[in-house]
PDB file of N, CA and C in Angstrom:
ATOM      1  N   LEU A 283      50.815 -54.898 -32.575  1.00  0.00           N
ATOM      2  CA  LEU A 283      50.487 -55.184 -31.182  1.00  0.00           C
ATOM      3  C   LEU A 283      49.114 -55.846 -31.079  1.00  0.00           C
ATOM      4  N   LYS A 284      48.140 -55.247 -31.748  1.00  0.00           N
ATOM      5  CA  LYS A 284      46.782 -55.799 -31.677  1.00  0.00           C
ATOM      6  C   LYS A 284      46.703 -57.175 -32.324  1.00  0.00           C
ATOM      7  N   SER A 285      47.385 -57.347 -33.466  1.00  0.00           N
ATOM      8  CA  SER A 285      47.291 -58.627 -34.175  1.00  0.00           C
ATOM      9  C   SER A 285      47.938 -59.757 -33.381  1.00  0.00           C
ATOM     10  N   GLU A 286      48.993 -59.447 -32.621  1.00  0.00           N
ATOM     11  CA  GLU A 286      49.620 -60.492 -31.801  1.00  0.00           C
ATOM     12  C   GLU A 286      48.740 -60.842 -30.610  1.00  0.00           C
ATOM     13  N   ASN A 287      48.025 -59.861 -30.059  1.00  0.00           N
ATOM     14  CA  ASN A 287      47.096 -60.067 -28.952  1.00  0.00           C
ATOM     15  C   ASN A 287      47.685 -60.962 -27.858  1.00  0.00           C
ATOM     16  N   ALA A 288      48.895 -60.637 -27.443  1.00  0.00           N
ATOM     17  CA  ALA A 288      49.602 -61.444 -26.446  1.00  0.00           C
ATOM     18  C   ALA A 288      48.926 -61.366 -25.080  1.00  0.00           C
ATOM     19  N   ASN A 289      48.843 -62.516 -24.414  1.00  0.00           N
ATOM     20  CA  ASN A 289      48.319 -62.573 -23.046  1.00  0.00           C
ATOM     21  C   ASN A 289      49.427 -62.171 -22.082  1.00  0.00           C
ATOM     22  N   ILE A 290      49.130 -61.196 -21.231  1.00  0.00           N
ATOM     23  CA  ILE A 290      50.135 -60.678 -20.315  1.00  0.00           C
ATOM     24  C   ILE A 290      49.656 -60.824 -18.872  1.00  0.00           C
ATOM     25  N   ILE A 291      50.540 -61.345 -18.028  1.00  0.00           N
ATOM     26  CA  ILE A 291      50.279 -61.426 -16.590  1.00  0.00           C
ATOM     27  C   ILE A 291      51.192 -60.411 -15.914  1.00  0.00           C
ATOM     28  N   ILE A 292      50.622 -59.634 -15.006  1.00  0.00           N
ATOM     29  CA  ILE A 292      51.421 -58.681 -14.240  1.00  0.00           C
ATOM     30  C   ILE A 292      51.417 -59.112 -12.776  1.00  0.00           C
ATOM     31  N   LEU A 293      52.615 -59.297 -12.227  1.00  0.00           N
ATOM     32  CA  LEU A 293      52.762 -59.699 -10.833  1.00  0.00           C
ATOM     33  C   LEU A 293      53.455 -58.590 -10.059  1.00  0.00           C
ATOM     34  N   ASN A 294      52.951 -58.314  -8.879  1.00  0.00           N
ATOM     35  CA  ASN A 294      53.541 -57.305  -8.020  1.00  0.00           C
ATOM     36  C   ASN A 294      54.628 -57.958  -7.170  1.00  0.00           C
ATOM     37  N   GLY A 295      55.873 -57.594  -7.442  1.00  0.00           N
ATOM     38  CA  GLY A 295      56.998 -58.139  -6.688  1.00  0.00           C
ATOM     39  C   GLY A 295      57.502 -57.175  -5.629  1.00  0.00           C
ATOM     40  N   THR A 296      56.615 -56.252  -5.197  1.00  0.00           N
ATOM     41  CA  THR A 296      56.998 -55.251  -4.205  1.00  0.00           C
ATOM     42  C   THR A 296      56.013 -55.262  -3.037  1.00  0.00           C
ATOM     43  N   THR A 297      56.285 -54.437  -2.062  1.00  0.00           N
ATOM     44  CA  THR A 297      55.377 -54.297  -0.921  1.00  0.00           C
ATOM     45  C   THR A 297      54.376 -53.163  -1.149  1.00  0.00           C
ATOM     46  N   THR A 298      54.422 -52.524  -2.313  1.00  0.00           N
ATOM     47  CA  THR A 298      53.503 -51.436  -2.627  1.00  0.00           C
ATOM     48  C   THR A 298      52.168 -52.004  -3.096  1.00  0.00           C
ATOM     49  N   ALA A 299      51.140 -51.879  -2.264  1.00  0.00           N
ATOM     50  CA  ALA A 299      49.823 -52.430  -2.600  1.00  0.00           C
ATOM     51  C   ALA A 299      49.243 -51.738  -3.831  1.00  0.00           C
ATOM     52  N   GLY A 300      48.646 -52.530  -4.719  1.00  0.00           N
ATOM     53  CA  GLY A 300      47.954 -51.980  -5.876  1.00  0.00           C
ATOM     54  C   GLY A 300      48.836 -51.626  -7.058  1.00  0.00           C
ATOM     55  N   LEU A 301      50.133 -51.870  -6.942  1.00  0.00           N
ATOM     56  CA  LEU A 301      51.054 -51.496  -8.012  1.00  0.00           C
ATOM     57  C   LEU A 301      50.753 -52.241  -9.312  1.00  0.00           C
ATOM     58  N   ALA A 302      50.469 -53.535  -9.228  1.00  0.00           N
ATOM     59  CA  ALA A 302      50.184 -54.328 -10.432  1.00  0.00           C
ATOM     60  C   ALA A 302      48.894 -53.851 -11.101  1.00  0.00           C
ATOM     61  N   THR A 303      47.909 -53.464 -10.316  1.00  0.00           N
ATOM     62  CA  THR A 303      46.652 -52.957 -10.881  1.00  0.00           C
ATOM     63  C   THR A 303      46.888 -51.642 -11.611  1.00  0.00           C
ATOM     64  N   LEU A 304      47.685 -50.758 -11.019  1.00  0.00           N
ATOM     65  CA  LEU A 304      48.016 -49.494 -11.680  1.00  0.00           C
ATOM     66  C   LEU A 304      48.699 -49.736 -13.020  1.00  0.00           C
ATOM     67  N   LYS A 305      49.690 -50.640 -13.031  1.00  0.00           N
ATOM     68  CA  LYS A 305      50.427 -50.933 -14.261  1.00  0.00           C
ATOM     69  C   LYS A 305      49.512 -51.615 -15.269  1.00  0.00           C
ATOM     70  N   SER A 306      48.625 -52.478 -14.797  1.00  0.00           N
ATOM     71  CA  SER A 306      47.666 -53.144 -15.679  1.00  0.00           C
ATOM     72  C   SER A 306      46.784 -52.118 -16.382  1.00  0.00           C
ATOM     73  N   ASN A 307      46.248 -51.173 -15.606  1.00  0.00           N
ATOM     74  CA  ASN A 307      45.392 -50.144 -16.198  1.00  0.00           C
ATOM     75  C   ASN A 307      46.146 -49.309 -17.219  1.00  0.00           C
ATOM     76  N   GLU A 308      47.410 -49.007 -16.907  1.00  0.00           N
ATOM     77  CA  GLU A 308      48.240 -48.231 -17.828  1.00  0.00           C
ATOM     78  C   GLU A 308      48.440 -48.997 -19.139  1.00  0.00           C
ATOM     79  N   LEU A 309      48.829 -50.269 -19.030  1.00  0.00           N
ATOM     80  CA  LEU A 309      49.084 -51.063 -20.236  1.00  0.00           C
ATOM     81  C   LEU A 309      47.805 -51.289 -21.040  1.00  0.00           C
ATOM     82  N   LYS A 310      46.691 -51.532 -20.347  1.00  0.00           N
ATOM     83  CA  LYS A 310      45.411 -51.711 -21.052  1.00  0.00           C
ATOM     84  C   LYS A 310      45.046 -50.463 -21.837  1.00  0.00           C
ATOM     85  N   SER A 311      45.374 -49.288 -21.285  1.00  0.00           N
ATOM     86  CA  SER A 311      45.049 -48.041 -21.984  1.00  0.00           C
ATOM     87  C   SER A 311      45.826 -47.920 -23.293  1.00  0.00           C
ATOM     88  N   PHE A 312      46.935 -48.639 -23.403  1.00  0.00           N
ATOM     89  CA  PHE A 312      47.719 -48.644 -24.640  1.00  0.00           C
ATOM     90  C   PHE A 312      47.353 -49.816 -25.548  1.00  0.00           C
ATOM     91  N   GLY A 313      46.371 -50.624 -25.149  1.00  0.00           N
ATOM     92  CA  GLY A 313      45.908 -51.717 -25.998  1.00  0.00           C
ATOM     93  C   GLY A 313      46.488 -53.079 -25.692  1.00  0.00           C
ATOM     94  N   TYR A 314      47.245 -53.194 -24.606  1.00  0.00           N
ATOM     95  CA  TYR A 314      47.794 -54.507 -24.233  1.00  0.00           C
ATOM     96  C   TYR A 314      46.689 -55.382 -23.639  1.00  0.00           C
ATOM     97  N   ASN A 315      46.828 -56.693 -23.830  1.00  0.00           N
ATOM     98  CA  ASN A 315      45.852 -57.660 -23.342  1.00  0.00           C
ATOM     99  C   ASN A 315      46.331 -58.250 -22.014  1.00  0.00           C
ATOM    100  N   VAL A 316      46.043 -57.529 -20.924  1.00  0.00           N
ATOM    101  CA  VAL A 316      46.432 -58.015 -19.593  1.00  0.00           C
ATOM    102  C   VAL A 316      45.349 -58.974 -19.113  1.00  0.00           C
ATOM    103  N   THR A 317      45.735 -60.236 -18.904  1.00  0.00           N
ATOM    104  CA  THR A 317      44.754 -61.253 -18.558  1.00  0.00           C
ATOM    105  C   THR A 317      44.716 -61.583 -17.076  1.00  0.00           C
ATOM    106  N   GLU A 318      45.775 -61.195 -16.347  1.00  0.00           N
ATOM    107  CA  GLU A 318      45.797 -61.514 -14.913  1.00  0.00           C
ATOM    108  C   GLU A 318      46.677 -60.514 -14.172  1.00  0.00           C
ATOM    109  N   VAL A 319      46.227 -60.144 -12.983  1.00  0.00           N
ATOM    110  CA  VAL A 319      47.001 -59.280 -12.087  1.00  0.00           C
ATOM    111  C   VAL A 319      47.034 -59.986 -10.738  1.00  0.00           C
ATOM    112  N   ALA A 320      48.231 -60.151 -10.191  1.00  0.00           N
ATOM    113  CA  ALA A 320      48.355 -60.864  -8.916  1.00  0.00           C
ATOM    114  C   ALA A 320      49.642 -60.436  -8.224  1.00  0.00           C
ATOM    115  N   ASP A 321      49.872 -61.023  -7.062  1.00  0.00           N
ATOM    116  CA  ASP A 321      51.117 -60.781  -6.344  1.00  0.00           C
ATOM    117  C   ASP A 321      52.127 -61.852  -6.723  1.00  0.00           C
ATOM    118  N   ALA A 322      53.392 -61.448  -6.814  1.00  0.00           N
ATOM    119  CA  ALA A 322      54.467 -62.419  -7.028  1.00  0.00           C
ATOM    120  C   ALA A 322      54.663 -63.205  -5.727  1.00  0.00           C
ATOM    121  N   PRO A 323      55.267 -64.400  -5.813  1.00  0.00           N
ATOM    122  CA  PRO A 323      55.479 -65.204  -4.607  1.00  0.00           C
ATOM    123  C   PRO A 323      56.315 -64.482  -3.544  1.00  0.00           C
ATOM    124  N   THR A 324      57.212 -63.595  -3.985  1.00  0.00           N
ATOM    125  CA  THR A 324      58.016 -62.827  -3.034  1.00  0.00           C
ATOM    126  C   THR A 324      57.898 -61.342  -3.353  1.00  0.00           C
ATOM    127  N   LYS A 325      58.216 -60.518  -2.380  1.00  0.00           N
ATOM    128  CA  LYS A 325      58.057 -59.060  -2.510  1.00  0.00           C
ATOM    129  C   LYS A 325      59.391 -58.338  -2.533  1.00  0.00           C
ATOM    130  N   ASP A 326      60.457 -59.030  -2.919  1.00  0.00           N
ATOM    131  CA  ASP A 326      61.786 -58.431  -2.820  1.00  0.00           C
ATOM    132  C   ASP A 326      62.439 -58.151  -4.172  1.00  0.00           C
ATOM    133  N   TYR A 327      61.630 -57.966  -5.198  1.00  0.00           N
ATOM    134  CA  TYR A 327      62.184 -57.632  -6.508  1.00  0.00           C
ATOM    135  C   TYR A 327      62.589 -56.163  -6.525  1.00  0.00           C
ATOM    136  N   THR A 328      63.833 -55.890  -6.874  1.00  0.00           N
ATOM    137  CA  THR A 328      64.283 -54.501  -6.929  1.00  0.00           C
ATOM    138  C   THR A 328      64.090 -53.924  -8.328  1.00  0.00           C
ATOM    139  N   LYS A 329      64.198 -54.770  -9.339  1.00  0.00           N
ATOM    140  CA  LYS A 329      64.033 -54.323 -10.723  1.00  0.00           C
ATOM    141  C   LYS A 329      62.882 -55.071 -11.379  1.00  0.00           C
ATOM    142  N   THR A 330      62.156 -54.360 -12.210  1.00  0.00           N
ATOM    143  CA  THR A 330      61.071 -54.989 -12.959  1.00  0.00           C
ATOM    144  C   THR A 330      61.663 -56.006 -13.924  1.00  0.00           C
ATOM    145  N   THR A 331      60.995 -57.155 -14.038  1.00  0.00           N
ATOM    146  CA  THR A 331      61.448 -58.244 -14.895  1.00  0.00           C
ATOM    147  C   THR A 331      60.371 -58.562 -15.924  1.00  0.00           C
ATOM    148  N   LEU A 332      60.777 -58.737 -17.169  1.00  0.00           N
ATOM    149  CA  LEU A 332      59.872 -59.125 -18.257  1.00  0.00           C
ATOM    150  C   LEU A 332      60.304 -60.486 -18.759  1.00  0.00           C
ATOM    151  N   ILE A 333      59.384 -61.445 -18.714  1.00  0.00           N
ATOM    152  CA  ILE A 333      59.693 -62.795 -19.179  1.00  0.00           C
ATOM    153  C   ILE A 333      58.870 -63.084 -20.426  1.00  0.00           C
ATOM    154  N   ASP A 334      59.566 -63.415 -21.511  1.00  0.00           N
ATOM    155  CA  ASP A 334      58.931 -63.720 -22.800  1.00  0.00           C
ATOM    156  C   ASP A 334      58.802 -65.231 -22.924  1.00  0.00           C
ATOM    157  N   LEU A 335      57.589 -65.728 -22.707  1.00  0.00           N
ATOM    158  CA  LEU A 335      57.361 -67.174 -22.772  1.00  0.00           C
ATOM    159  C   LEU A 335      57.131 -67.666 -24.195  1.00  0.00           C
ATOM    160  N   THR A 336      57.057 -66.735 -25.159  1.00  0.00           N
ATOM    161  CA  THR A 336      56.841 -67.128 -26.564  1.00  0.00           C
ATOM    162  C   THR A 336      58.162 -67.403 -27.267  1.00  0.00           C
ATOM    163  N   LYS A 337      59.286 -67.132 -26.596  1.00  0.00           N
ATOM    164  CA  LYS A 337      60.622 -67.253 -27.204  1.00  0.00           C
ATOM    165  C   LYS A 337      60.704 -66.387 -28.458  1.00  0.00           C
ATOM    166  N   ALA A 338      60.244 -65.142 -28.335  1.00  0.00           N
ATOM    167  CA  ALA A 338      60.299 -64.117 -29.387  1.00  0.00           C
ATOM    168  C   ALA A 338      59.312 -64.339 -30.531  1.00  0.00           C
ATOM    169  N   ALA A 339      58.329 -65.204 -30.350  1.00  0.00           N
ATOM    170  CA  ALA A 339      57.334 -65.421 -31.400  1.00  0.00           C
ATOM    171  C   ALA A 339      56.440 -64.181 -31.576  1.00  0.00           C
ATOM    172  N   LYS A 340      56.257 -63.421 -30.514  1.00  0.00           N
ATOM    173  CA  LYS A 340      55.435 -62.207 -30.583  1.00  0.00           C
ATOM    174  C   LYS A 340      56.361 -61.010 -30.399  1.00  0.00           C
ATOM    175  N   LYS A 341      57.165 -60.788 -31.442  1.00  0.00           N
ATOM    176  CA  LYS A 341      58.279 -59.848 -31.332  1.00  0.00           C
ATOM    177  C   LYS A 341      57.854 -58.400 -31.165  1.00  0.00           C
ATOM    178  N   TYR A 342      56.700 -58.020 -31.721  1.00  0.00           N
ATOM    179  CA  TYR A 342      56.283 -56.623 -31.585  1.00  0.00           C
ATOM    180  C   TYR A 342      55.876 -56.320 -30.154  1.00  0.00           C
ATOM    181  N   THR A 343      55.112 -57.216 -29.566  1.00  0.00           N
ATOM    182  CA  THR A 343      54.715 -57.035 -28.162  1.00  0.00           C
ATOM    183  C   THR A 343      55.960 -57.006 -27.280  1.00  0.00           C
ATOM    184  N   LYS A 344      56.888 -57.920 -27.528  1.00  0.00           N
ATOM    185  CA  LYS A 344      58.129 -57.976 -26.748  1.00  0.00           C
ATOM    186  C   LYS A 344      58.876 -56.647 -26.849  1.00  0.00           C
ATOM    187  N   ASN A 345      59.034 -56.161 -28.071  1.00  0.00           N
ATOM    188  CA  ASN A 345      59.764 -54.915 -28.310  1.00  0.00           C
ATOM    189  C   ASN A 345      59.106 -53.739 -27.594  1.00  0.00           C
ATOM    190  N   TYR A 346      57.788 -53.621 -27.716  1.00  0.00           N
ATOM    191  CA  TYR A 346      57.089 -52.500 -27.094  1.00  0.00           C
ATOM    192  C   TYR A 346      57.117 -52.593 -25.567  1.00  0.00           C
ATOM    193  N   LEU A 347      56.976 -53.797 -25.034  1.00  0.00           N
ATOM    194  CA  LEU A 347      57.037 -53.954 -23.573  1.00  0.00           C
ATOM    195  C   LEU A 347      58.429 -53.620 -23.048  1.00  0.00           C
ATOM    196  N   GLU A 348      59.463 -54.054 -23.768  1.00  0.00           N
ATOM    197  CA  GLU A 348      60.831 -53.738 -23.349  1.00  0.00           C
ATOM    198  C   GLU A 348      61.038 -52.221 -23.296  1.00  0.00           C
ATOM    199  N   LYS A 349      60.571 -51.538 -24.330  1.00  0.00           N
ATOM    200  CA  LYS A 349      60.724 -50.078 -24.371  1.00  0.00           C
ATOM    201  C   LYS A 349      59.909 -49.406 -23.268  1.00  0.00           C
ATOM    202  N   ARG A 350      58.672 -49.831 -23.093  1.00  0.00           N
ATOM    203  CA  ARG A 350      57.788 -49.206 -22.111  1.00  0.00           C
ATOM    204  C   ARG A 350      58.292 -49.428 -20.678  1.00  0.00           C
ATOM    205  N   LEU A 351      58.832 -50.617 -20.418  1.00  0.00           N
ATOM    206  CA  LEU A 351      59.281 -50.950 -19.069  1.00  0.00           C
ATOM    207  C   LEU A 351      60.752 -50.618 -18.833  1.00  0.00           C
ATOM    208  N   GLY A 352      61.484 -50.352 -19.911  1.00  0.00           N
ATOM    209  CA  GLY A 352      62.905 -50.049 -19.780  1.00  0.00           C
ATOM    210  C   GLY A 352      63.737 -51.241 -19.356  1.00  0.00           C
ATOM    211  N   VAL A 353      63.345 -52.425 -19.829  1.00  0.00           N
ATOM    212  CA  VAL A 353      64.062 -53.661 -19.474  1.00  0.00           C
ATOM    213  C   VAL A 353      64.299 -54.498 -20.728  1.00  0.00           C
ATOM    214  N   THR A 354      65.154 -55.490 -20.605  1.00  0.00           N
ATOM    215  CA  THR A 354      65.365 -56.467 -21.662  1.00  0.00           C
ATOM    216  C   THR A 354      64.697 -57.768 -21.227  1.00  0.00           C
ATOM    217  N   ALA A 355      63.910 -58.341 -22.103  1.00  0.00           N
ATOM    218  CA  ALA A 355      63.178 -59.558 -21.761  1.00  0.00           C
ATOM    219  C   ALA A 355      64.115 -60.746 -21.586  1.00  0.00           C
ATOM    220  N   THR A 356      63.733 -61.633 -20.672  1.00  0.00           N
ATOM    221  CA  THR A 356      64.420 -62.913 -20.518  1.00  0.00           C
ATOM    222  C   THR A 356      63.420 -64.004 -20.908  1.00  0.00           C
ATOM    223  N   THR A 357      63.868 -65.228 -20.958  1.00  0.00           N
ATOM    224  CA  THR A 357      62.963 -66.316 -21.332  1.00  0.00           C
ATOM    225  C   THR A 357      62.763 -67.313 -20.209  1.00  0.00           C
ATOM    226  N   THR A 358      63.347 -67.047 -19.048  1.00  0.00           N
ATOM    227  CA  THR A 358      63.191 -67.971 -17.931  1.00  0.00           C
ATOM    228  C   THR A 358      62.593 -67.258 -16.727  1.00  0.00           C
ATOM    229  N   LEU A 359      61.674 -67.921 -16.082  1.00  0.00           N
ATOM    230  CA  LEU A 359      61.044 -67.372 -14.884  1.00  0.00           C
ATOM    231  C   LEU A 359      62.040 -67.391 -13.725  1.00  0.00           C
ATOM    232  N   PRO A 360      62.104 -66.320 -12.944  1.00  0.00           N
ATOM    233  CA  PRO A 360      63.029 -66.289 -11.815  1.00  0.00           C
ATOM    234  C   PRO A 360      62.560 -67.143 -10.639  1.00  0.00           C
ATOM    235  N   ASP A 361      61.306 -67.558 -10.669  1.00  0.00           N
ATOM    236  CA  ASP A 361      60.737 -68.335  -9.567  1.00  0.00           C
ATOM    237  C   ASP A 361      59.850 -69.426 -10.174  1.00  0.00           C
ATOM    238  N   THR A 362      60.198 -70.672  -9.940  1.00  0.00           N
ATOM    239  CA  THR A 362      59.467 -71.779 -10.565  1.00  0.00           C
ATOM    240  C   THR A 362      58.072 -71.984  -9.979  1.00  0.00           C
ATOM    241  N   THR A 363      57.737 -71.296  -8.890  1.00  0.00           N
ATOM    242  CA  THR A 363      56.395 -71.449  -8.323  1.00  0.00           C
ATOM    243  C   THR A 363      55.368 -70.553  -9.018  1.00  0.00           C
ATOM    244  N   ILE A 364      55.828 -69.715  -9.927  1.00  0.00           N
ATOM    245  CA  ILE A 364      54.901 -68.838 -10.657  1.00  0.00           C
ATOM    246  C   ILE A 364      54.162 -69.665 -11.701  1.00  0.00           C
ATOM    247  N   THR A 365      52.839 -69.630 -11.652  1.00  0.00           N
ATOM    248  CA  THR A 365      52.052 -70.339 -12.655  1.00  0.00           C
ATOM    249  C   THR A 365      51.659 -69.345 -13.746  1.00  0.00           C
ATOM    250  N   THR A 366      51.950 -69.718 -14.976  1.00  0.00           N
ATOM    251  CA  THR A 366      51.766 -68.791 -16.088  1.00  0.00           C
ATOM    252  C   THR A 366      50.527 -69.068 -16.920  1.00  0.00           C
ATOM    253  N   GLY A 367      49.954 -70.254 -16.809  1.00  0.00           N
ATOM    254  CA  GLY A 367      48.757 -70.573 -17.592  1.00  0.00           C
ATOM    255  C   GLY A 367      48.995 -70.365 -19.072  1.00  0.00           C
ATOM    256  N   THR A 368      48.156 -69.562 -19.704  1.00  0.00           N
ATOM    257  CA  THR A 368      48.269 -69.333 -21.152  1.00  0.00           C
ATOM    258  C   THR A 368      49.025 -68.047 -21.474  1.00  0.00           C
ATOM    259  N   ALA A 369      49.719 -67.496 -20.500  1.00  0.00           N
ATOM    260  CA  ALA A 369      50.407 -66.218 -20.700  1.00  0.00           C
ATOM    261  C   ALA A 369      51.512 -66.320 -21.743  1.00  0.00           C
ATOM    262  N   ASP A 370      51.635 -65.239 -22.515  1.00  0.00           N
ATOM    263  CA  ASP A 370      52.754 -65.099 -23.450  1.00  0.00           C
ATOM    264  C   ASP A 370      53.900 -64.334 -22.792  1.00  0.00           C
ATOM    265  N   PHE A 371      53.519 -63.401 -21.920  1.00  0.00           N
ATOM    266  CA  PHE A 371      54.508 -62.583 -21.213  1.00  0.00           C
ATOM    267  C   PHE A 371      54.130 -62.477 -19.747  1.00  0.00           C
ATOM    268  N   VAL A 372      55.143 -62.455 -18.889  1.00  0.00           N
ATOM    269  CA  VAL A 372      54.936 -62.217 -17.464  1.00  0.00           C
ATOM    270  C   VAL A 372      55.775 -61.000 -17.094  1.00  0.00           C
ATOM    271  N   ILE A 373      55.143 -60.048 -16.442  1.00  0.00           N
ATOM    272  CA  ILE A 373      55.846 -58.871 -15.944  1.00  0.00           C
ATOM    273  C   ILE A 373      55.834 -58.954 -14.423  1.00  0.00           C
ATOM    274  N   ILE A 374      57.016 -58.948 -13.827  1.00  0.00           N
ATOM    275  CA  ILE A 374      57.111 -58.906 -12.370  1.00  0.00           C
ATOM    276  C   ILE A 374      57.628 -57.520 -12.011  1.00  0.00           C
ATOM    277  N   LEU A 375      56.789 -56.755 -11.363  1.00  0.00           N
ATOM    278  CA  LEU A 375      57.155 -55.389 -11.022  1.00  0.00           C
ATOM    279  C   LEU A 375      58.117 -55.355  -9.847  1.00  0.00           C
ATOM    280  N   GLY A 376      59.170 -54.552  -9.988  1.00  0.00           N
ATOM    281  CA  GLY A 376      60.144 -54.380  -8.924  1.00  0.00           C
ATOM    282  C   GLY A 376      59.968 -53.044  -8.232  1.00  0.00           C
ATOM    283  N   SER A 377      60.721 -52.834  -7.165  1.00  0.00           N
ATOM    284  CA  SER A 377      60.583 -51.603  -6.402  1.00  0.00           C
ATOM    285  C   SER A 377      60.990 -50.362  -7.204  1.00  0.00           C
ATOM    286  N   ASN A 378      61.713 -50.554  -8.330  1.00  0.00           N
ATOM    287  CA  ASN A 378      62.020 -49.411  -9.184  1.00  0.00           C
ATOM    288  C   ASN A 378      60.742 -48.799  -9.767  1.00  0.00           C
ATOM    289  N   GLU A 379      59.671 -49.599  -9.884  1.00  0.00           N
ATOM    290  CA  GLU A 379      58.396 -49.087 -10.394  1.00  0.00           C
ATOM    291  C   GLU A 379      57.682 -48.230  -9.358  1.00  0.00           C
ATOM    292  N   SER A 380      57.753 -48.633  -8.092  1.00  0.00           N
ATOM    293  CA  SER A 380      57.013 -47.900  -7.072  1.00  0.00           C
ATOM    294  C   SER A 380      57.611 -46.514  -6.855  1.00  0.00           C
ATOM    295  N   SER A 381      58.905 -46.365  -7.106  1.00  0.00           N
ATOM    296  CA  SER A 381      59.521 -45.048  -6.953  1.00  0.00           C
ATOM    297  C   SER A 381      59.282 -44.195  -8.187  1.00  0.00           C
ATOM    298  N   ALA A 382      58.854 -44.808  -9.273  1.00  0.00           N
ATOM    299  CA  ALA A 382      58.623 -44.071 -10.521  1.00  0.00           C
ATOM    300  C   ALA A 382      57.233 -43.468 -10.580  1.00  0.00           C
ATOM    301  N   GLU A 383      56.362 -43.837  -9.650  1.00  0.00           N
ATOM    302  CA  GLU A 383      54.973 -43.359  -9.674  1.00  0.00           C
ATOM    303  C   GLU A 383      54.881 -41.895  -9.302  1.00  0.00           C
TER     304      GLU A 383
END
């Protein structure tokens, strides 16, 4: 995980304020490199989504994020207006996360 040092963006896709910051702090405590926390363009995500922009090049980070979030990574962004910059992974939090708190 540390050697891959993947850049991760966390986007809040819910109406729960501060959810992305909470998840960012949690992931940082496990050694993940969260580089940006922001709101998703829309707030109607029901399930958390993990997008692997490396196309599995950083397989350990992908594997651990999938397990931690309970999702399977995809390789396409659900919304083309999301700017990813240098991110390796994008996490869009869904309302399933806000009920898990």
